[in-house]
């Protein structure tokens, strides 16, 4: 197994490993350490059926139940379809996941540690893959703040609400109904990574509605400023997909965004998505 870091502040490719086979504890430890260090890992050319994908995810922790149940795999409820494919006029999966910068399920009390996407179909135009996924390091963004700014935000807590001011996903009615059932939650503006101890900015424009004890206008201005800083191109890593990539990211260290630059029916995109339980943000 070879770990090849990307030239960016985050991201690495893990080569010469077959995730369809059970991993030894030593191999898994190397992957786990690389995941904590690089925050976005890609494994190319994997041949994974559903039980193999679930088994790999389980090495990192409990696998989460899916709350958008209408997009769940009919046989494997741990897996959700992220896809723009329509069958009989209906989306078979979540068609616009990641429309704005975000970190997964920050609007829940215990957001997932990791999200995995396994690419089964990747849209291509003129030989170039479409639908890149962009990542930004919220840890490097935090570290780049001035000492004064770091001190000013260190103890703040933000209100996250999925159906919030600029709801990021879910144009479908079923989506909206499920999303509105999620009550608002409060998380620290600066999270401490549960494994590395690094401090990470944890606010986004799409989902943060306010800051505890701060007037709304001032809070939204601060959230926007921190959110814009978090996605500065210098903290960025872009994943260009190939079929049979298994990509995973750390929902504390990075934020992400989907490029929705492809269109049904000329382009088809199909991913199997699975999330691993996380810890309560502190
Ligand atoms: C997600 C997500 C981005 C993509 O599945 O959580 O944001 O490129 N996906 O599909
Ligand atoms: Mn996402």
mmCIF file of C-alpha atoms and ligand atoms in Angstrom, residues 102 104 249 256 273, ligand 2:
data_model
loop_
_atom_site.group_PDB
_atom_site.id
_atom_site.type_symbol
_atom_site.label_atom_id
_atom_site.label_comp_id
_atom_site.label_asym_id
_atom_site.label_seq_id
_atom_site.Cartn_x
_atom_site.Cartn_y
_atom_site.Cartn_z
ATOM 1 C CA UNK A 102 -21.195 22.624 3.447
ATOM 2 C CA UNK A 104 -22.428 16.838 5.918
ATOM 3 C CA UNK A 249 -13.778 12.855 3.444
ATOM 4 C CA UNK A 256 -17.176 20.394 0.195
ATOM 5 C CA UNK A 273 -22.913 6.957 -0.555
HETATM 6 MN MN1 LIG B 2 -22.251 16.660 1.191
#
